[in-house]
Amino acid sequence: MDSNEFFAPARTPSDDTAAPADDAAPVGGDAVEGEISAAESVAKSPKAERTPVWIDLLNPSDDEIHEIEKRFDIEVPTREEMQEIELSSRLYDEDGALFMTVSVLNKANSDEPETTAITFILVKKTLITLRYADPVPFKTFIRRVNRSPSLASSAEAVLFGLLEQIVDRLADIMEQAAADLEGLSNIVFANPDDPAHDQDHRAVLRRIGRAGNLSGKAKDSLLNLHRLGLFLSTQTRLKKDAKTRLKTISRDIVSITEHANFIANKVTFLLDATLGMINLEQNNIIKIFSVAAAAFLPPTLIASIYGMNFEVMPELDWQFGYPLAIGLMVLSAVLPLWYFKRKGWL
């Protein structure tokens, strides 16, 4: 369990605007033990007794989930419910609380990338995130919030900040995947005499497969984010600024999805090209064996004839019969090879 609460920058009773970041920073603490004021100087003020704008539940315990449910009068989805793919189970409004579950790409730089389900619960003025993994966008956003408390000025600001961070991460992953595929293209179509040429193409196939797997999981995450954007666009509780940020995020999602489709098409092309190269090399090997069989068939025929045990075979009594048979076999092997070479079959 590693759950924290983040508070908006504290305001003094006489101020209508947020205090400077140096005077009030968001504080992280255990989600069950209670709330900690962001600035002790206003801790006794009525306005200082606030609910957190963001509660981040990472691998929460059952007791912690029960405490959140009791505290906000909601029913937190279970881990099994978070894995459901029905749209009605992932995006819904329950008594004014918005429940939004999306699949986020995790471990993108490893050999086994995965998607993990993360639930965003927007209840009253608090955003609750429920997750059982720690993807890079969350780590990055938490560091940014600790440096710039104004990023957590409201629950909506935190929600859109996290979504923007997730989209930015997907964009970086797609850019890196495109660069990797460009390098793979050079390897696949390299000259066979080039030292960089992969003779058996095993490593290339593995890298192409990893790129295809990564782009597929990224497209799944983008699809979930697109659905979440459509769901949020129907909510009247969002302010004008929030809807503007949502439109920007939606445009970014569309552009990254198009790029992901391009990468998927390129993966298919490189996979077909690599398999085609493998087929060509196999055909060349089979051709060599076919030519060898055709070249040695006439000598084998001559040797078989003179290996017969017939009494009446005049050549057996010739003084130069053996050298003649050897010469015929050599000639019958050289002539087909010369003919194949002339035709360009070798």
Coordinates of C-alpha atoms in Angstrom, one line a residue:
M1 CA 0.0 0.0 0.0
D2 CA 1.3 3.4 -1.0
S3 CA -1.5 5.9 -0.9
N4 CA -1.3 9.7 -0.6
E5 CA -3.5 12.7 -0.3
F6 CA -2.8 15.9 -2.1
F7 CA -4.3 19.2 -1.2
A8 CA -4.8 22.4 -3.2
P9 CA -2.5 25.3 -2.3
A10 CA -3.8 26.8 1.0
R11 CA -5.7 30.1 1.0
T12 CA -5.8 32.6 3.8
P13 CA -9.2 33.7 5.0
S14 CA -8.7 37.1 3.4
D15 CA -7.4 35.9 0.1
D16 CA -9.5 35.0 -2.9
T17 CA -6.5 33.8 -4.9
A18 CA -4.2 30.9 -4.3
A19 CA -1.2 31.5 -2.1
P20 CA 2.3 31.3 -3.6
A21 CA 3.8 27.8 -4.0
D22 CA 6.5 28.5 -1.4
D23 CA 3.9 29.3 1.2
A24 CA 1.7 26.3 0.7
A25 CA 2.6 23.1 -1.0
P26 CA 0.5 20.0 -1.4
V27 CA 1.2 17.4 1.3
G28 CA 1.2 13.6 0.8
G29 CA 0.1 11.4 3.7
D30 CA -1.6 8.2 4.4
A31 CA -5.1 8.1 3.0
V32 CA -6.6 6.6 6.1
E33 CA -5.0 8.4 8.9
G34 CA -6.5 11.7 8.1
E35 CA -5.9 15.0 6.3
I36 CA -2.9 17.2 6.9
S37 CA -3.2 20.9 6.2
A38 CA -0.9 22.3 3.5
A39 CA 0.1 25.3 5.6
E40 CA 0.2 25.3 9.4
S41 CA -0.2 29.0 9.4
V42 CA -3.8 28.7 8.4
A43 CA -4.5 25.3 10.0
K44 CA -6.9 26.9 12.5
S45 CA -8.8 28.8 9.9
P46 CA -12.2 27.4 8.8
K47 CA -11.1 27.5 5.2
A48 CA -8.0 25.4 6.1
E49 CA -10.2 22.5 7.0
R50 CA -10.6 21.2 3.5
T51 CA -11.0 17.9 1.7
P52 CA -8.1 16.8 -0.5
V53 CA -8.3 17.5 -4.2
W54 CA -6.6 14.1 -5.0
I55 CA -6.4 10.8 -3.2
D56 CA -4.1 8.4 -4.9
L57 CA -4.7 4.8 -4.0
L58 CA -1.8 2.6 -5.0
N59 CA -2.3 -1.1 -4.2
P60 CA -4.8 -0.2 -1.4
S61 CA -5.8 -2.6 1.3
D62 CA -9.3 -3.6 2.0
D63 CA -9.4 -1.5 5.1
E64 CA -8.3 1.6 3.1
I65 CA -11.0 1.0 0.5
H66 CA -13.7 0.6 3.1
E67 CA -12.5 3.9 4.7
I68 CA -12.7 5.7 1.4
E69 CA -16.2 4.3 0.7
K70 CA -17.4 5.4 4.1
R71 CA -15.7 8.7 3.9
F72 CA -17.2 9.7 0.5
D73 CA -20.3 7.5 0.6
I74 CA -19.4 5.7 -2.6
E75 CA -18.8 2.1 -3.7
V76 CA -15.3 1.7 -5.1
P77 CA -15.1 -0.9 -7.9
T78 CA -13.2 -4.1 -7.2
R79 CA -10.1 -5.1 -9.1
E80 CA -12.1 -7.6 -11.0
E81 CA -14.7 -5.0 -12.0
M82 CA -11.9 -2.7 -13.2
Q83 CA -10.9 -5.4 -15.8
E84 CA -14.4 -5.5 -17.4
I85 CA -14.5 -4.2 -21.0
E86 CA -18.2 -3.2 -21.1
L87 CA -18.5 0.5 -21.6
S88 CA -21.2 0.7 -19.0
S89 CA -18.9 -0.9 -16.4
R90 CA -16.1 1.5 -17.1
L91 CA -17.7 4.9 -17.5
Y92 CA -20.8 5.7 -15.4
D93 CA -22.3 8.3 -13.2
E94 CA -23.5 7.1 -9.8
D95 CA -25.3 9.6 -7.5
G96 CA -23.2 12.5 -8.9
A97 CA -19.9 10.7 -8.6
L98 CA -18.1 10.0 -12.0
F99 CA -16.4 6.6 -12.3
M100 CA -14.0 6.3 -15.2
T101 CA -11.8 3.3 -15.8
V102 CA -9.1 3.3 -18.5
S103 CA -6.3 1.0 -19.6
V104 CA -2.9 2.7 -19.3
L105 CA 0.3 1.3 -20.9
N106 CA 2.8 0.2 -18.4
K107 CA 6.4 -1.1 -18.6
A108 CA 6.7 0.2 -22.2
N109 CA 10.5 0.0 -22.1
S110 CA 10.6 -3.6 -21.0
D111 CA 10.4 -6.8 -23.1
E112 CA 6.9 -7.4 -21.7
P113 CA 4.8 -4.3 -21.9
E114 CA 1.4 -4.4 -20.4
T115 CA -1.8 -2.4 -19.9
T116 CA -3.1 -1.8 -16.5
A117 CA -6.6 -0.7 -15.5
I118 CA -6.8 2.6 -13.6
T119 CA -10.0 4.0 -12.2
F120 CA -10.6 7.8 -11.8
I121 CA -13.4 8.7 -9.4
L122 CA -14.5 12.3 -9.4
V123 CA -16.7 12.8 -6.3
K124 CA -17.6 16.3 -5.1
K125 CA -14.4 18.2 -5.1
T126 CA -12.0 15.3 -4.8
L127 CA -10.4 13.0 -7.4
I128 CA -9.7 9.5 -6.3
T129 CA -7.4 7.3 -8.4
L130 CA -7.4 3.6 -7.9
R131 CA -4.5 1.6 -9.4
Y132 CA -2.5 -1.6 -8.9
A133 CA 0.5 -0.5 -10.9
D134 CA 2.8 2.5 -11.0
P135 CA 3.1 3.7 -14.6
V136 CA 5.5 6.4 -15.6
P137 CA 2.8 9.2 -16.1
F138 CA 1.7 9.0 -12.4
K139 CA 5.3 9.2 -11.2
T140 CA 6.0 12.1 -13.4
F141 CA 2.8 14.0 -12.5
I142 CA 3.4 13.5 -8.7
R143 CA 6.9 15.0 -9.1
R144 CA 5.5 17.9 -11.0
V145 CA 2.8 18.5 -8.3
N146 CA 5.5 18.5 -5.6
R147 CA 7.4 21.1 -7.6
S148 CA 4.4 23.2 -8.7
P149 CA 1.4 22.9 -6.2
S150 CA -0.8 25.0 -8.5
L151 CA -1.1 21.9 -10.8
A152 CA -3.3 20.5 -8.0
S153 CA -5.6 23.5 -7.6
S154 CA -8.7 21.4 -8.1
A155 CA -9.9 17.8 -8.7
E156 CA -10.6 18.6 -12.4
A157 CA -7.1 20.1 -12.8
V158 CA -5.5 17.0 -11.4
L159 CA -7.7 14.8 -13.6
F160 CA -6.8 16.6 -16.8
G161 CA -3.2 16.9 -15.7
L162 CA -3.0 13.1 -15.4
L163 CA -4.7 12.6 -18.7
E164 CA -2.3 15.0 -20.4
Q165 CA 0.6 13.2 -18.8
I166 CA -0.7 9.8 -20.0
V167 CA -1.2 11.1 -23.6
D168 CA 2.3 12.7 -23.6
R169 CA 3.8 9.4 -22.5
L170 CA 2.0 7.5 -25.3
A171 CA 3.2 10.1 -27.8
D172 CA 6.8 9.5 -26.6
I173 CA 6.4 5.8 -26.9
M174 CA 5.0 6.0 -30.4
E175 CA 7.9 8.3 -31.5
Q176 CA 10.4 5.8 -30.1
A177 CA 8.6 2.9 -31.8
A178 CA 8.7 4.7 -35.1
A179 CA 12.5 5.3 -34.7
D180 CA 13.0 1.6 -33.9
L181 CA 11.0 0.5 -37.0
E182 CA 13.1 2.8 -39.2
G183 CA 16.2 1.1 -38.0
L184 CA 14.6 -2.3 -38.6
S185 CA 13.8 -1.3 -42.1
N186 CA 17.4 -0.7 -42.8
I187 CA 18.3 -4.1 -41.4
V188 CA 15.7 -6.0 -43.3
F189 CA 16.6 -4.4 -46.7
A190 CA 20.3 -4.3 -46.1
N191 CA 22.7 -5.9 -48.6
P192 CA 23.4 -9.5 -47.7
D193 CA 27.1 -8.7 -47.7
D194 CA 26.6 -6.0 -45.1
P195 CA 27.8 -7.0 -41.6
A196 CA 24.6 -5.6 -40.2
H197 CA 22.5 -8.0 -42.2
D198 CA 20.7 -10.6 -40.1
Q199 CA 21.2 -13.9 -41.7
D200 CA 18.5 -15.8 -39.9
H201 CA 16.3 -12.8 -39.1
R202 CA 15.4 -14.1 -35.7
A203 CA 16.4 -11.0 -33.9
V204 CA 14.5 -8.8 -36.4
L205 CA 11.4 -10.9 -36.1
R206 CA 11.5 -10.6 -32.3
R207 CA 11.9 -6.8 -32.5
I208 CA 9.1 -6.5 -35.0
G209 CA 6.9 -8.6 -32.8
R210 CA 7.7 -6.4 -29.8
A211 CA 6.9 -3.2 -31.8
G212 CA 3.6 -4.7 -32.9
N213 CA 2.7 -5.8 -29.4
L214 CA 3.6 -2.3 -28.1
S215 CA 1.6 -0.5 -30.8
G216 CA -1.4 -2.8 -30.1
K217 CA -1.4 -2.1 -26.4
A218 CA -0.9 1.7 -27.1
K219 CA -3.9 1.7 -29.4
D220 CA -6.0 -0.1 -26.7
S221 CA -5.0 2.6 -24.2
L222 CA -5.8 5.4 -26.8
L223 CA -9.2 3.9 -27.4
N224 CA -10.0 3.9 -23.7
L225 CA -8.8 7.5 -23.4
H226 CA -11.0 8.5 -26.4
R227 CA -14.1 7.0 -24.8
L228 CA -13.3 8.7 -21.5
G229 CA -13.0 12.0 -23.4
L230 CA -16.4 11.5 -25.0
F231 CA -17.9 10.6 -21.6
L232 CA -16.5 13.8 -20.0
S233 CA -17.6 16.0 -22.9
T234 CA -21.2 15.2 -21.9
Q235 CA -20.8 16.3 -18.3
T236 CA -22.3 19.7 -17.5
R237 CA -20.4 20.1 -14.3
L238 CA -17.1 20.8 -16.2
K239 CA -16.2 24.5 -16.5
K240 CA -15.3 26.2 -19.8
D241 CA -11.5 26.0 -19.1
A242 CA -11.8 22.3 -18.4
K243 CA -13.7 21.6 -21.6
T244 CA -11.0 23.6 -23.5
R245 CA -8.3 21.3 -22.0
L246 CA -10.5 18.3 -22.8
K247 CA -10.7 19.3 -26.5
T248 CA -7.0 19.7 -26.7
I249 CA -6.5 16.2 -25.1
S250 CA -9.0 14.7 -27.6
R251 CA -7.2 16.2 -30.6
D252 CA -3.9 14.9 -29.3
I253 CA -5.5 11.4 -28.8
V254 CA -6.8 11.4 -32.4
S255 CA -3.4 12.4 -33.8
I256 CA -1.5 9.8 -31.8
T257 CA -4.0 7.2 -32.8
E258 CA -3.3 8.0 -36.4
H259 CA 0.4 7.6 -35.8
A260 CA -0.3 4.3 -34.0
N261 CA -2.2 3.1 -37.0
F262 CA 0.8 4.1 -39.2
I263 CA 3.1 2.1 -37.0
A264 CA 0.8 -0.9 -37.0
N265 CA 0.8 -0.8 -40.9
K266 CA 4.5 -0.5 -40.9
V267 CA 4.9 -3.4 -38.6
T268 CA 2.7 -5.5 -40.9
F269 CA 4.8 -4.4 -43.9
L270 CA 8.1 -5.2 -42.2
L271 CA 6.8 -8.6 -41.0
D272 CA 5.7 -9.5 -44.5
A273 CA 9.0 -8.3 -46.0
T274 CA 11.0 -10.2 -43.4
L275 CA 9.1 -13.4 -44.1
G276 CA 9.5 -12.8 -47.8
M277 CA 13.3 -12.5 -47.3
I278 CA 13.3 -15.7 -45.4
N279 CA 11.3 -17.5 -48.2
L280 CA 13.8 -16.1 -50.8
E281 CA 16.8 -17.5 -48.8
Q282 CA 15.1 -20.8 -48.4
N283 CA 14.3 -20.9 -52.1
N284 CA 17.9 -20.2 -52.9
I285 CA 19.0 -23.1 -50.7
I286 CA 16.4 -25.4 -52.3
K287 CA 17.6 -24.3 -55.7
I288 CA 21.2 -25.2 -55.0
F289 CA 20.1 -28.7 -54.0
S290 CA 17.9 -29.0 -57.1
V291 CA 20.8 -27.9 -59.3
A292 CA 23.2 -30.3 -57.6
A293 CA 20.7 -33.2 -58.1
A294 CA 20.2 -32.3 -61.8
A295 CA 24.0 -32.0 -62.3
F296 CA 24.8 -35.4 -60.7
L297 CA 21.9 -37.3 -62.3
P298 CA 23.7 -38.1 -65.6
P299 CA 26.9 -39.3 -64.0
T300 CA 24.8 -41.4 -61.7
L301 CA 23.0 -42.9 -64.7
I302 CA 26.3 -43.7 -66.5
A303 CA 27.8 -45.3 -63.3
S304 CA 24.6 -47.3 -62.9
I305 CA 24.8 -48.6 -66.5
Y306 CA 28.4 -49.8 -66.1
G307 CA 27.6 -51.2 -62.7
M308 CA 25.4 -53.9 -64.3
N309 CA 26.5 -57.5 -64.2
F310 CA 25.8 -58.5 -67.8
E311 CA 28.2 -60.9 -69.5
V312 CA 27.9 -59.2 -72.9
M313 CA 29.2 -55.6 -72.3
P314 CA 31.9 -54.8 -74.9
E315 CA 33.2 -51.8 -73.0
L316 CA 34.3 -54.0 -70.2
D317 CA 37.0 -55.5 -72.4
W318 CA 38.3 -52.2 -73.7
Q319 CA 41.7 -51.0 -72.5
F320 CA 40.4 -47.5 -72.1
G321 CA 36.9 -48.4 -71.0
Y322 CA 37.3 -47.2 -67.4
P323 CA 38.8 -43.7 -68.3
L324 CA 36.1 -43.3 -70.9
A325 CA 33.4 -44.0 -68.4
I326 CA 35.0 -41.5 -65.9
G327 CA 35.2 -38.9 -68.7
L328 CA 31.6 -39.3 -69.6
M329 CA 30.5 -38.8 -66.0
V330 CA 32.6 -35.7 -65.6
L331 CA 31.3 -34.3 -68.9
S332 CA 27.7 -35.1 -68.1
A333 CA 28.1 -33.2 -64.8
V334 CA 29.9 -30.1 -66.3
L335 CA 27.5 -29.6 -69.2
P336 CA 24.3 -29.1 -67.1
L337 CA 26.2 -26.8 -64.7
W338 CA 27.4 -24.7 -67.7
Y339 CA 23.9 -24.6 -69.1
F340 CA 22.4 -23.5 -65.7
K341 CA 25.0 -20.8 -65.4
R342 CA 24.3 -19.5 -68.8
K343 CA 20.6 -19.3 -68.1
G344 CA 21.3 -17.3 -64.9
W345 CA 19.8 -20.0 -62.7
L346 CA 23.0 -20.1 -60.6

